[in-house]
PDB file of N, CA and C in Angstrom:
ATOM      1  N   MET A 138      11.377  15.126 -35.709  1.00  0.00           N
ATOM      2  CA  MET A 138      11.568  14.005 -34.797  1.00  0.00           C
ATOM      3  C   MET A 138      11.511  14.510 -33.363  1.00  0.00           C
ATOM      4  N   VAL A 139      10.809  13.795 -32.507  1.00  0.00           N
ATOM      5  CA  VAL A 139      10.679  14.156 -31.105  1.00  0.00           C
ATOM      6  C   VAL A 139      11.836  13.544 -30.332  1.00  0.00           C
ATOM      7  N   THR A 140      12.399  14.321 -29.424  1.00  0.00           N
ATOM      8  CA  THR A 140      13.478  13.818 -28.590  1.00  0.00           C
ATOM      9  C   THR A 140      12.908  13.371 -27.257  1.00  0.00           C
ATOM     10  N   VAL A 141      13.136  12.125 -26.917  1.00  0.00           N
ATOM     11  CA  VAL A 141      12.690  11.588 -25.635  1.00  0.00           C
ATOM     12  C   VAL A 141      13.799  11.852 -24.633  1.00  0.00           C
ATOM     13  N   LYS A 142      13.416  12.367 -23.452  1.00  0.00           N
ATOM     14  CA  LYS A 142      14.423  12.672 -22.436  1.00  0.00           C
ATOM     15  C   LYS A 142      14.096  11.939 -21.141  1.00  0.00           C
ATOM     16  N   PRO A 143      15.071  11.798 -20.267  1.00  0.00           N
ATOM     17  CA  PRO A 143      14.824  11.126 -18.991  1.00  0.00           C
ATOM     18  C   PRO A 143      13.754  11.846 -18.168  1.00  0.00           C
ATOM     19  N   ILE A 144      13.090  11.098 -17.321  1.00  0.00           N
ATOM     20  CA  ILE A 144      12.102  11.679 -16.410  1.00  0.00           C
ATOM     21  C   ILE A 144      12.807  11.878 -15.075  1.00  0.00           C
ATOM     22  N   ARG A 145      13.084  13.141 -14.753  1.00  0.00           N
ATOM     23  CA  ARG A 145      13.839  13.452 -13.539  1.00  0.00           C
ATOM     24  C   ARG A 145      13.020  14.204 -12.491  1.00  0.00           C
ATOM     25  N   SER A 146      11.860  14.679 -12.870  1.00  0.00           N
ATOM     26  CA  SER A 146      11.048  15.465 -11.937  1.00  0.00           C
ATOM     27  C   SER A 146       9.580  15.153 -12.153  1.00  0.00           C
ATOM     28  N   GLU A 147       8.767  15.651 -11.248  1.00  0.00           N
ATOM     29  CA  GLU A 147       7.321  15.461 -11.366  1.00  0.00           C
ATOM     30  C   GLU A 147       6.791  16.141 -12.636  1.00  0.00           C
ATOM     31  N   ASP A 148       7.362  17.289 -12.981  1.00  0.00           N
ATOM     32  CA  ASP A 148       6.952  17.971 -14.225  1.00  0.00           C
ATOM     33  C   ASP A 148       7.288  17.119 -15.445  1.00  0.00           C
ATOM     34  N   ASP A 149       8.489  16.536 -15.456  1.00  0.00           N
ATOM     35  CA  ASP A 149       8.865  15.644 -16.558  1.00  0.00           C
ATOM     36  C   ASP A 149       7.903  14.457 -16.636  1.00  0.00           C
ATOM     37  N   TYR A 150       7.540  13.932 -15.485  1.00  0.00           N
ATOM     38  CA  TYR A 150       6.620  12.807 -15.408  1.00  0.00           C
ATOM     39  C   TYR A 150       5.261  13.178 -15.986  1.00  0.00           C
ATOM     40  N   GLU A 151       4.747  14.330 -15.580  1.00  0.00           N
ATOM     41  CA  GLU A 151       3.447  14.787 -16.097  1.00  0.00           C
ATOM     42  C   GLU A 151       3.503  15.013 -17.601  1.00  0.00           C
ATOM     43  N   ASP A 152       4.608  15.587 -18.079  1.00  0.00           N
ATOM     44  CA  ASP A 152       4.772  15.799 -19.522  1.00  0.00           C
ATOM     45  C   ASP A 152       4.778  14.466 -20.269  1.00  0.00           C
ATOM     46  N   ALA A 153       5.488  13.482 -19.707  1.00  0.00           N
ATOM     47  CA  ALA A 153       5.563  12.170 -20.341  1.00  0.00           C
ATOM     48  C   ALA A 153       4.185  11.514 -20.392  1.00  0.00           C
ATOM     49  N   LEU A 154       3.420  11.623 -19.303  1.00  0.00           N
ATOM     50  CA  LEU A 154       2.071  11.054 -19.302  1.00  0.00           C
ATOM     51  C   LEU A 154       1.179  11.737 -20.341  1.00  0.00           C
ATOM     52  N   GLY A 155       1.312  13.046 -20.436  1.00  0.00           N
ATOM     53  CA  GLY A 155       0.530  13.781 -21.437  1.00  0.00           C
ATOM     54  C   GLY A 155       0.872  13.342 -22.847  1.00  0.00           C
ATOM     55  N   ARG A 156       2.153  13.218 -23.116  1.00  0.00           N
ATOM     56  CA  ARG A 156       2.581  12.784 -24.450  1.00  0.00           C
ATOM     57  C   ARG A 156       2.122  11.350 -24.720  1.00  0.00           C
ATOM     58  N   LEU A 157       2.210  10.498 -23.720  1.00  0.00           N
ATOM     59  CA  LEU A 157       1.731   9.124 -23.900  1.00  0.00           C
ATOM     60  C   LEU A 157       0.252   9.107 -24.277  1.00  0.00           C
ATOM     61  N   GLY A 158      -0.517   9.980 -23.646  1.00  0.00           N
ATOM     62  CA  GLY A 158      -1.934  10.076 -23.980  1.00  0.00           C
ATOM     63  C   GLY A 158      -2.158  10.477 -25.427  1.00  0.00           C
ATOM     64  N   GLU A 159      -1.286  11.314 -25.945  1.00  0.00           N
ATOM     65  CA  GLU A 159      -1.406  11.775 -27.327  1.00  0.00           C
ATOM     66  C   GLU A 159      -1.058  10.678 -28.338  1.00  0.00           C
ATOM     67  N   ILE A 160      -0.093   9.838 -28.006  1.00  0.00           N
ATOM     68  CA  ILE A 160       0.405   8.852 -28.976  1.00  0.00           C
ATOM     69  C   ILE A 160       0.059   7.411 -28.594  1.00  0.00           C
ATOM     70  N   PHE A 161      -0.832   7.240 -27.654  1.00  0.00           N
ATOM     71  CA  PHE A 161      -1.158   5.911 -27.153  1.00  0.00           C
ATOM     72  C   PHE A 161      -1.596   4.950 -28.251  1.00  0.00           C
ATOM     73  N   GLN A 162      -2.337   5.427 -29.218  1.00  0.00           N
ATOM     74  CA  GLN A 162      -2.876   4.575 -30.284  1.00  0.00           C
ATOM     75  C   GLN A 162      -1.951   4.473 -31.490  1.00  0.00           C
ATOM     76  N   ALA A 163      -0.716   4.954 -31.368  1.00  0.00           N
ATOM     77  CA  ALA A 163       0.209   4.923 -32.500  1.00  0.00           C
ATOM     78  C   ALA A 163       0.454   3.492 -32.958  1.00  0.00           C
ATOM     79  N   GLU A 164       0.680   3.352 -34.233  1.00  0.00           N
ATOM     80  CA  GLU A 164       0.920   2.033 -34.822  1.00  0.00           C
ATOM     81  C   GLU A 164       2.278   1.496 -34.386  1.00  0.00           C
ATOM     82  N   ASP A 165       2.308   0.229 -34.015  1.00  0.00           N
ATOM     83  CA  ASP A 165       3.575  -0.412 -33.652  1.00  0.00           C
ATOM     84  C   ASP A 165       4.557  -0.292 -34.811  1.00  0.00           C
ATOM     85  N   GLY A 166       5.805   0.010 -34.475  1.00  0.00           N
ATOM     86  CA  GLY A 166       6.846   0.114 -35.491  1.00  0.00           C
ATOM     87  C   GLY A 166       6.955   1.475 -36.147  1.00  0.00           C
ATOM     88  N   SER A 167       5.962   2.339 -35.903  1.00  0.00           N
ATOM     89  CA  SER A 167       6.036   3.700 -36.444  1.00  0.00           C
ATOM     90  C   SER A 167       6.907   4.544 -35.511  1.00  0.00           C
ATOM     91  N   PRO A 168       7.384   5.700 -35.976  1.00  0.00           N
ATOM     92  CA  PRO A 168       8.173   6.558 -35.073  1.00  0.00           C
ATOM     93  C   PRO A 168       7.422   6.900 -33.784  1.00  0.00           C
ATOM     94  N   GLU A 169       6.129   7.199 -33.886  1.00  0.00           N
ATOM     95  CA  GLU A 169       5.348   7.506 -32.679  1.00  0.00           C
ATOM     96  C   GLU A 169       5.138   6.258 -31.832  1.00  0.00           C
ATOM     97  N   GLY A 170       5.003   5.107 -32.463  1.00  0.00           N
ATOM     98  CA  GLY A 170       4.875   3.856 -31.718  1.00  0.00           C
ATOM     99  C   GLY A 170       6.146   3.545 -30.943  1.00  0.00           C
ATOM    100  N   ASP A 171       7.290   3.800 -31.567  1.00  0.00           N
ATOM    101  CA  ASP A 171       8.569   3.607 -30.878  1.00  0.00           C
ATOM    102  C   ASP A 171       8.708   4.588 -29.716  1.00  0.00           C
ATOM    103  N   GLU A 172       8.308   5.839 -29.960  1.00  0.00           N
ATOM    104  CA  GLU A 172       8.356   6.857 -28.898  1.00  0.00           C
ATOM    105  C   GLU A 172       7.462   6.437 -27.732  1.00  0.00           C
ATOM    106  N   ARG A 173       6.275   5.939 -28.054  1.00  0.00           N
ATOM    107  CA  ARG A 173       5.342   5.470 -27.020  1.00  0.00           C
ATOM    108  C   ARG A 173       5.971   4.366 -26.173  1.00  0.00           C
ATOM    109  N   ASP A 174       6.616   3.410 -26.827  1.00  0.00           N
ATOM    110  CA  ASP A 174       7.225   2.297 -26.101  1.00  0.00           C
ATOM    111  C   ASP A 174       8.339   2.768 -25.172  1.00  0.00           C
ATOM    112  N   VAL A 175       9.171   3.685 -25.653  1.00  0.00           N
ATOM    113  CA  VAL A 175      10.266   4.206 -24.829  1.00  0.00           C
ATOM    114  C   VAL A 175       9.704   5.020 -23.663  1.00  0.00           C
ATOM    115  N   LEU A 176       8.725   5.879 -23.942  1.00  0.00           N
ATOM    116  CA  LEU A 176       8.117   6.686 -22.869  1.00  0.00           C
ATOM    117  C   LEU A 176       7.444   5.794 -21.827  1.00  0.00           C
ATOM    118  N   ALA A 177       6.771   4.759 -22.280  1.00  0.00           N
ATOM    119  CA  ALA A 177       6.102   3.851 -21.331  1.00  0.00           C
ATOM    120  C   ALA A 177       7.126   3.207 -20.406  1.00  0.00           C
ATOM    121  N   ASP A 178       8.274   2.812 -20.949  1.00  0.00           N
ATOM    122  CA  ASP A 178       9.325   2.223 -20.110  1.00  0.00           C
ATOM    123  C   ASP A 178       9.864   3.244 -19.112  1.00  0.00           C
ATOM    124  N   LEU A 179      10.082   4.475 -19.571  1.00  0.00           N
ATOM    125  CA  LEU A 179      10.587   5.520 -18.678  1.00  0.00           C
ATOM    126  C   LEU A 179       9.588   5.822 -17.565  1.00  0.00           C
ATOM    127  N   VAL A 180       8.318   5.894 -17.919  1.00  0.00           N
ATOM    128  CA  VAL A 180       7.271   6.160 -16.927  1.00  0.00           C
ATOM    129  C   VAL A 180       7.218   5.022 -15.913  1.00  0.00           C
ATOM    130  N   GLU A 181       7.322   3.796 -16.373  1.00  0.00           N
ATOM    131  CA  GLU A 181       7.288   2.649 -15.470  1.00  0.00           C
ATOM    132  C   GLU A 181       8.438   2.709 -14.456  1.00  0.00           C
ATOM    133  N   VAL A 182       9.633   3.012 -14.918  1.00  0.00           N
ATOM    134  CA  VAL A 182      10.790   3.103 -14.019  1.00  0.00           C
ATOM    135  C   VAL A 182      10.596   4.236 -13.019  1.00  0.00           C
ATOM    136  N   TYR A 183      10.117   5.383 -13.486  1.00  0.00           N
ATOM    137  CA  TYR A 183       9.886   6.524 -12.591  1.00  0.00           C
ATOM    138  C   TYR A 183       8.861   6.164 -11.526  1.00  0.00           C
ATOM    139  N   GLU A 184       7.763   5.519 -11.930  1.00  0.00           N
ATOM    140  CA  GLU A 184       6.711   5.145 -10.977  1.00  0.00           C
ATOM    141  C   GLU A 184       7.213   4.125  -9.960  1.00  0.00           C
ATOM    142  N   GLU A 185       8.013   3.168 -10.399  1.00  0.00           N
ATOM    143  CA  GLU A 185       8.551   2.175  -9.458  1.00  0.00           C
ATOM    144  C   GLU A 185       9.427   2.827  -8.404  1.00  0.00           C
ATOM    145  N   ARG A 186      10.153   3.868  -8.789  1.00  0.00           N
ATOM    146  CA  ARG A 186      11.035   4.559  -7.841  1.00  0.00           C
ATOM    147  C   ARG A 186      10.294   5.530  -6.932  1.00  0.00           C
ATOM    148  N   HIS A 187       9.301   6.223  -7.472  1.00  0.00           N
ATOM    149  CA  HIS A 187       8.651   7.294  -6.721  1.00  0.00           C
ATOM    150  C   HIS A 187       7.280   6.940  -6.152  1.00  0.00           C
ATOM    151  N   TYR A 188       6.658   5.914  -6.668  1.00  0.00           N
ATOM    152  CA  TYR A 188       5.332   5.501  -6.205  1.00  0.00           C
ATOM    153  C   TYR A 188       5.287   3.987  -6.013  1.00  0.00           C
ATOM    154  N   PRO A 189       6.173   3.452  -5.191  1.00  0.00           N
ATOM    155  CA  PRO A 189       6.188   1.993  -5.040  1.00  0.00           C
ATOM    156  C   PRO A 189       4.892   1.496  -4.408  1.00  0.00           C
ATOM    157  N   ILE A 190       4.469   0.354  -4.869  1.00  0.00           N
ATOM    158  CA  ILE A 190       3.271  -0.277  -4.330  1.00  0.00           C
ATOM    159  C   ILE A 190       3.714  -1.532  -3.598  1.00  0.00           C
ATOM    160  N   GLY A 191       3.468  -1.557  -2.308  1.00  0.00           N
ATOM    161  CA  GLY A 191       3.862  -2.708  -1.496  1.00  0.00           C
ATOM    162  C   GLY A 191       2.919  -3.877  -1.699  1.00  0.00           C
ATOM    163  N   LEU A 192       3.265  -4.954  -1.086  1.00  0.00           N
ATOM    164  CA  LEU A 192       2.421  -6.137  -1.149  1.00  0.00           C
ATOM    165  C   LEU A 192       1.176  -5.933  -0.290  1.00  0.00           C
ATOM    166  N   PRO A 193       0.052  -6.499  -0.691  1.00  0.00           N
ATOM    167  CA  PRO A 193      -1.160  -6.360   0.118  1.00  0.00           C
ATOM    168  C   PRO A 193      -1.058  -7.230   1.380  1.00  0.00           C
ATOM    169  N   SER A 194      -1.870  -6.904   2.360  1.00  0.00           N
ATOM    170  CA  SER A 194      -1.952  -7.768   3.538  1.00  0.00           C
ATOM    171  C   SER A 194      -2.576  -9.089   3.112  1.00  0.00           C
ATOM    172  N   PRO A 195      -2.366 -10.148   3.871  1.00  0.00           N
ATOM    173  CA  PRO A 195      -2.986 -11.427   3.499  1.00  0.00           C
ATOM    174  C   PRO A 195      -4.508 -11.327   3.370  1.00  0.00           C
ATOM    175  N   VAL A 196      -5.145 -10.582   4.280  1.00  0.00           N
ATOM    176  CA  VAL A 196      -6.603 -10.449   4.216  1.00  0.00           C
ATOM    177  C   VAL A 196      -7.015  -9.690   2.959  1.00  0.00           C
ATOM    178  N   ALA A 197      -6.281  -8.629   2.623  1.00  0.00           N
ATOM    179  CA  ALA A 197      -6.595  -7.874   1.406  1.00  0.00           C
ATOM    180  C   ALA A 197      -6.435  -8.753   0.174  1.00  0.00           C
ATOM    181  N   ALA A 198      -5.421  -9.600   0.174  1.00  0.00           N
ATOM    182  CA  ALA A 198      -5.206 -10.511  -0.956  1.00  0.00           C
ATOM    183  C   ALA A 198      -6.358 -11.515  -1.061  1.00  0.00           C
ATOM    184  N   ILE A 199      -6.810 -12.031   0.073  1.00  0.00           N
ATOM    185  CA  ILE A 199      -7.935 -12.974   0.069  1.00  0.00           C
ATOM    186  C   ILE A 199      -9.197 -12.272  -0.422  1.00  0.00           C
ATOM    187  N   GLU A 200      -9.441 -11.069   0.076  1.00  0.00           N
ATOM    188  CA  GLU A 200     -10.641 -10.338  -0.336  1.00  0.00           C
ATOM    189  C   GLU A 200     -10.608 -10.018  -1.827  1.00  0.00           C
ATOM    190  N   PHE A 201      -9.439  -9.662  -2.344  1.00  0.00           N
ATOM    191  CA  PHE A 201      -9.315  -9.384  -3.774  1.00  0.00           C
ATOM    192  C   PHE A 201      -9.636 -10.640  -4.575  1.00  0.00           C
ATOM    193  N   GLN A 202      -9.055 -11.766  -4.165  1.00  0.00           N
ATOM    194  CA  GLN A 202      -9.295 -13.013  -4.878  1.00  0.00           C
ATOM    195  C   GLN A 202     -10.763 -13.416  -4.787  1.00  0.00           C
ATOM    196  N   MET A 203     -11.368 -13.196  -3.620  1.00  0.00           N
ATOM    197  CA  MET A 203     -12.793 -13.501  -3.476  1.00  0.00           C
ATOM    198  C   MET A 203     -13.611 -12.673  -4.455  1.00  0.00           C
ATOM    199  N   ASP A 204     -13.262 -11.395  -4.570  1.00  0.00           N
ATOM    200  CA  ASP A 204     -13.975 -10.510  -5.491  1.00  0.00           C
ATOM    201  C   ASP A 204     -13.792 -10.978  -6.936  1.00  0.00           C
ATOM    202  N   GLN A 205     -12.567 -11.318  -7.312  1.00  0.00           N
ATOM    203  CA  GLN A 205     -12.286 -11.752  -8.676  1.00  0.00           C
ATOM    204  C   GLN A 205     -13.010 -13.048  -9.034  1.00  0.00           C
ATOM    205  N   MET A 206     -13.136 -13.926  -8.053  1.00  0.00           N
ATOM    206  CA  MET A 206     -13.752 -15.234  -8.304  1.00  0.00           C
ATOM    207  C   MET A 206     -15.225 -15.277  -7.890  1.00  0.00           C
ATOM    208  N   GLU A 207     -15.741 -14.120  -7.456  1.00  0.00           N
ATOM    209  CA  GLU A 207     -17.131 -13.996  -7.017  1.00  0.00           C
ATOM    210  C   GLU A 207     -17.454 -15.020  -5.929  1.00  0.00           C
ATOM    211  N   LEU A 208     -16.566 -15.089  -4.932  1.00  0.00           N
ATOM    212  CA  LEU A 208     -16.760 -15.989  -3.809  1.00  0.00           C
ATOM    213  C   LEU A 208     -17.369 -15.249  -2.630  1.00  0.00           C
ATOM    214  N   THR A 209     -18.018 -15.993  -1.763  1.00  0.00           N
ATOM    215  CA  THR A 209     -18.557 -15.444  -0.525  1.00  0.00           C
ATOM    216  C   THR A 209     -17.739 -16.022   0.634  1.00  0.00           C
ATOM    217  N   PRO A 210     -17.849 -15.438   1.814  1.00  0.00           N
ATOM    218  CA  PRO A 210     -17.146 -16.014   2.959  1.00  0.00           C
ATOM    219  C   PRO A 210     -17.490 -17.495   3.163  1.00  0.00           C
ATOM    220  N   ARG A 211     -18.698 -17.864   2.868  1.00  0.00           N
ATOM    221  CA  ARG A 211     -19.122 -19.262   3.018  1.00  0.00           C
ATOM    222  C   ARG A 211     -18.258 -20.191   2.147  1.00  0.00           C
ATOM    223  N   ASP A 212     -17.809 -19.704   0.994  1.00  0.00           N
ATOM    224  CA  ASP A 212     -16.970 -20.519   0.107  1.00  0.00           C
ATOM    225  C   ASP A 212     -15.602 -20.822   0.707  1.00  0.00           C
ATOM    226  N   LEU A 213     -15.196 -20.070   1.731  1.00  0.00           N
ATOM    227  CA  LEU A 213     -13.887 -20.270   2.355  1.00  0.00           C
ATOM    228  C   LEU A 213     -13.907 -21.300   3.488  1.00  0.00           C
ATOM    229  N   ILE A 214     -15.078 -21.706   3.902  1.00  0.00           N
ATOM    230  CA  ILE A 214     -15.192 -22.631   5.037  1.00  0.00           C
ATOM    231  C   ILE A 214     -14.363 -23.906   4.838  1.00  0.00           C
ATOM    232  N   PRO A 215     -14.366 -24.528   3.663  1.00  0.00           N
ATOM    233  CA  PRO A 215     -13.554 -25.750   3.520  1.00  0.00           C
ATOM    234  C   PRO A 215     -12.047 -25.498   3.679  1.00  0.00           C
ATOM    235  N   TYR A 216     -11.608 -24.274   3.492  1.00  0.00           N
ATOM    236  CA  TYR A 216     -10.178 -23.960   3.536  1.00  0.00           C
ATOM    237  C   TYR A 216      -9.727 -23.376   4.869  1.00  0.00           C
ATOM    238  N   ILE A 217     -10.627 -22.632   5.518  1.00  0.00           N
ATOM    239  CA  ILE A 217     -10.250 -21.928   6.752  1.00  0.00           C
ATOM    240  C   ILE A 217     -10.858 -22.585   7.981  1.00  0.00           C
ATOM    241  N   GLY A 218     -12.049 -23.099   7.847  1.00  0.00           N
ATOM    242  CA  GLY A 218     -12.712 -23.712   8.989  1.00  0.00           C
ATOM    243  C   GLY A 218     -14.140 -23.217   9.112  1.00  0.00           C
ATOM    244  N   SER A 219     -14.610 -23.165  10.318  1.00  0.00           N
ATOM    245  CA  SER A 219     -16.004 -22.809  10.569  1.00  0.00           C
ATOM    246  C   SER A 219     -16.331 -21.403  10.070  1.00  0.00           C
ATOM    247  N   ARG A 220     -17.630 -21.140  10.022  1.00  0.00           N
ATOM    248  CA  ARG A 220     -18.112 -19.827   9.593  1.00  0.00           C
ATOM    249  C   ARG A 220     -17.568 -18.720  10.495  1.00  0.00           C
ATOM    250  N   SER A 221     -17.524 -18.984  11.798  1.00  0.00           N
ATOM    251  CA  SER A 221     -17.028 -17.973  12.727  1.00  0.00           C
ATOM    252  C   SER A 221     -15.523 -17.756  12.537  1.00  0.00           C
ATOM    253  N   ARG A 222     -14.782 -18.815  12.232  1.00  0.00           N
ATOM    254  CA  ARG A 222     -13.348 -18.669  11.994  1.00  0.00           C
ATOM    255  C   ARG A 222     -13.093 -17.848  10.722  1.00  0.00           C
ATOM    256  N   VAL A 223     -13.862 -18.102   9.685  1.00  0.00           N
ATOM    257  CA  VAL A 223     -13.739 -17.311   8.452  1.00  0.00           C
ATOM    258  C   VAL A 223     -14.004 -15.847   8.760  1.00  0.00           C
ATOM    259  N   SER A 224     -15.046 -15.579   9.523  1.00  0.00           N
ATOM    260  CA  SER A 224     -15.386 -14.214   9.897  1.00  0.00           C
ATOM    261  C   SER A 224     -14.258 -13.557  10.683  1.00  0.00           C
ATOM    262  N   GLU A 225     -13.680 -14.289  11.622  1.00  0.00           N
ATOM    263  CA  GLU A 225     -12.575 -13.748  12.425  1.00  0.00           C
ATOM    264  C   GLU A 225     -11.348 -13.439  11.559  1.00  0.00           C
ATOM    265  N   VAL A 226     -11.045 -14.320  10.616  1.00  0.00           N
ATOM    266  CA  VAL A 226      -9.901 -14.092   9.725  1.00  0.00           C
ATOM    267  C   VAL A 226     -10.144 -12.861   8.864  1.00  0.00           C
ATOM    268  N   LEU A 227     -11.312 -12.768   8.245  1.00  0.00           N
ATOM    269  CA  LEU A 227     -11.599 -11.651   7.346  1.00  0.00           C
ATOM    270  C   LEU A 227     -11.703 -10.315   8.076  1.00  0.00           C
ATOM    271  N   SER A 228     -12.065 -10.341   9.352  1.00  0.00           N
ATOM    272  CA  SER A 228     -12.165  -9.094  10.120  1.00  0.00           C
ATOM    273  C   SER A 228     -10.830  -8.712  10.753  1.00  0.00           C
ATOM    274  N   GLY A 229      -9.850  -9.619  10.674  1.00  0.00           N
ATOM    275  CA  GLY A 229      -8.541  -9.341  11.266  1.00  0.00           C
ATOM    276  C   GLY A 229      -8.433  -9.721  12.724  1.00  0.00           C
ATOM    277  N   LYS A 230      -9.464 -10.338  13.282  1.00  0.00           N
ATOM    278  CA  LYS A 230      -9.439 -10.738  14.692  1.00  0.00           C
ATOM    279  C   LYS A 230      -8.632 -12.012  14.910  1.00  0.00           C
ATOM    280  N   ARG A 231      -8.427 -12.776  13.846  1.00  0.00           N
ATOM    281  CA  ARG A 231      -7.656 -14.018  13.933  1.00  0.00           C
ATOM    282  C   ARG A 231      -6.587 -13.963  12.852  1.00  0.00           C
ATOM    283  N   GLU A 232      -5.376 -14.336  13.230  1.00  0.00           N
ATOM    284  CA  GLU A 232      -4.278 -14.354  12.267  1.00  0.00           C
ATOM    285  C   GLU A 232      -4.416 -15.548  11.341  1.00  0.00           C
ATOM    286  N   ILE A 233      -3.907 -15.378  10.163  1.00  0.00           N
ATOM    287  CA  ILE A 233      -3.888 -16.457   9.210  1.00  0.00           C
ATOM    288  C   ILE A 233      -2.654 -17.301   9.471  1.00  0.00           C
ATOM    289  N   THR A 234      -2.860 -18.584   9.583  1.00  0.00           N
ATOM    290  CA  THR A 234      -1.736 -19.486   9.799  1.00  0.00           C
ATOM    291  C   THR A 234      -1.766 -20.540   8.704  1.00  0.00           C
ATOM    292  N   THR A 235      -0.613 -21.107   8.458  1.00  0.00           N
ATOM    293  CA  THR A 235      -0.548 -22.201   7.504  1.00  0.00           C
ATOM    294  C   THR A 235      -0.053 -23.429   8.223  1.00  0.00           C
ATOM    295  N   THR A 236      -0.511 -24.543   7.781  1.00  0.00           N
ATOM    296  CA  THR A 236      -0.032 -25.794   8.348  1.00  0.00           C
ATOM    297  C   THR A 236       0.593 -26.600   7.240  1.00  0.00           C
ATOM    298  N   THR A 237       1.585 -27.326   7.596  1.00  0.00           N
ATOM    299  CA  THR A 237       2.222 -28.216   6.628  1.00  0.00           C
ATOM    300  C   THR A 237       2.118 -29.624   7.151  1.00  0.00           C
ATOM    301  N   SER A 238       1.923 -30.544   6.254  1.00  0.00           N
ATOM    302  CA  SER A 238       1.865 -31.936   6.679  1.00  0.00           C
ATOM    303  C   SER A 238       3.227 -32.558   6.476  1.00  0.00           C
ATOM    304  N   ARG A 239       3.590 -33.387   7.416  1.00  0.00           N
ATOM    305  CA  ARG A 239       4.874 -34.094   7.319  1.00  0.00           C
ATOM    306  C   ARG A 239       4.600 -35.546   6.991  1.00  0.00           C
ATOM    307  N   SER A 240       5.341 -36.053   6.058  1.00  0.00           N
ATOM    308  CA  SER A 240       5.156 -37.455   5.659  1.00  0.00           C
ATOM    309  C   SER A 240       6.085 -38.345   6.430  1.00  0.00           C
TER     310      SER A 240
END
């Protein structure tokens, strides 16, 4: 039986990733599958603490969504405004603002 231990250092982290690679395809419910699940949780916690990923900038989020939806800047005109305004927003020359309507 393999003993799973906490990940306290970069070496422990690398060891855990290596072991995960070895048992990644283990059958759910098997001893190796259980070990994989526990190691994956430990790795996730370690990564959240040591390699946090912040939120993207609004422009980066828009560009990502455009890429995912295969949109062009022209597709944003109904939402942002003129072609030049879309260009200014995507280049960072114009800030993104939101408007709310009041009833």
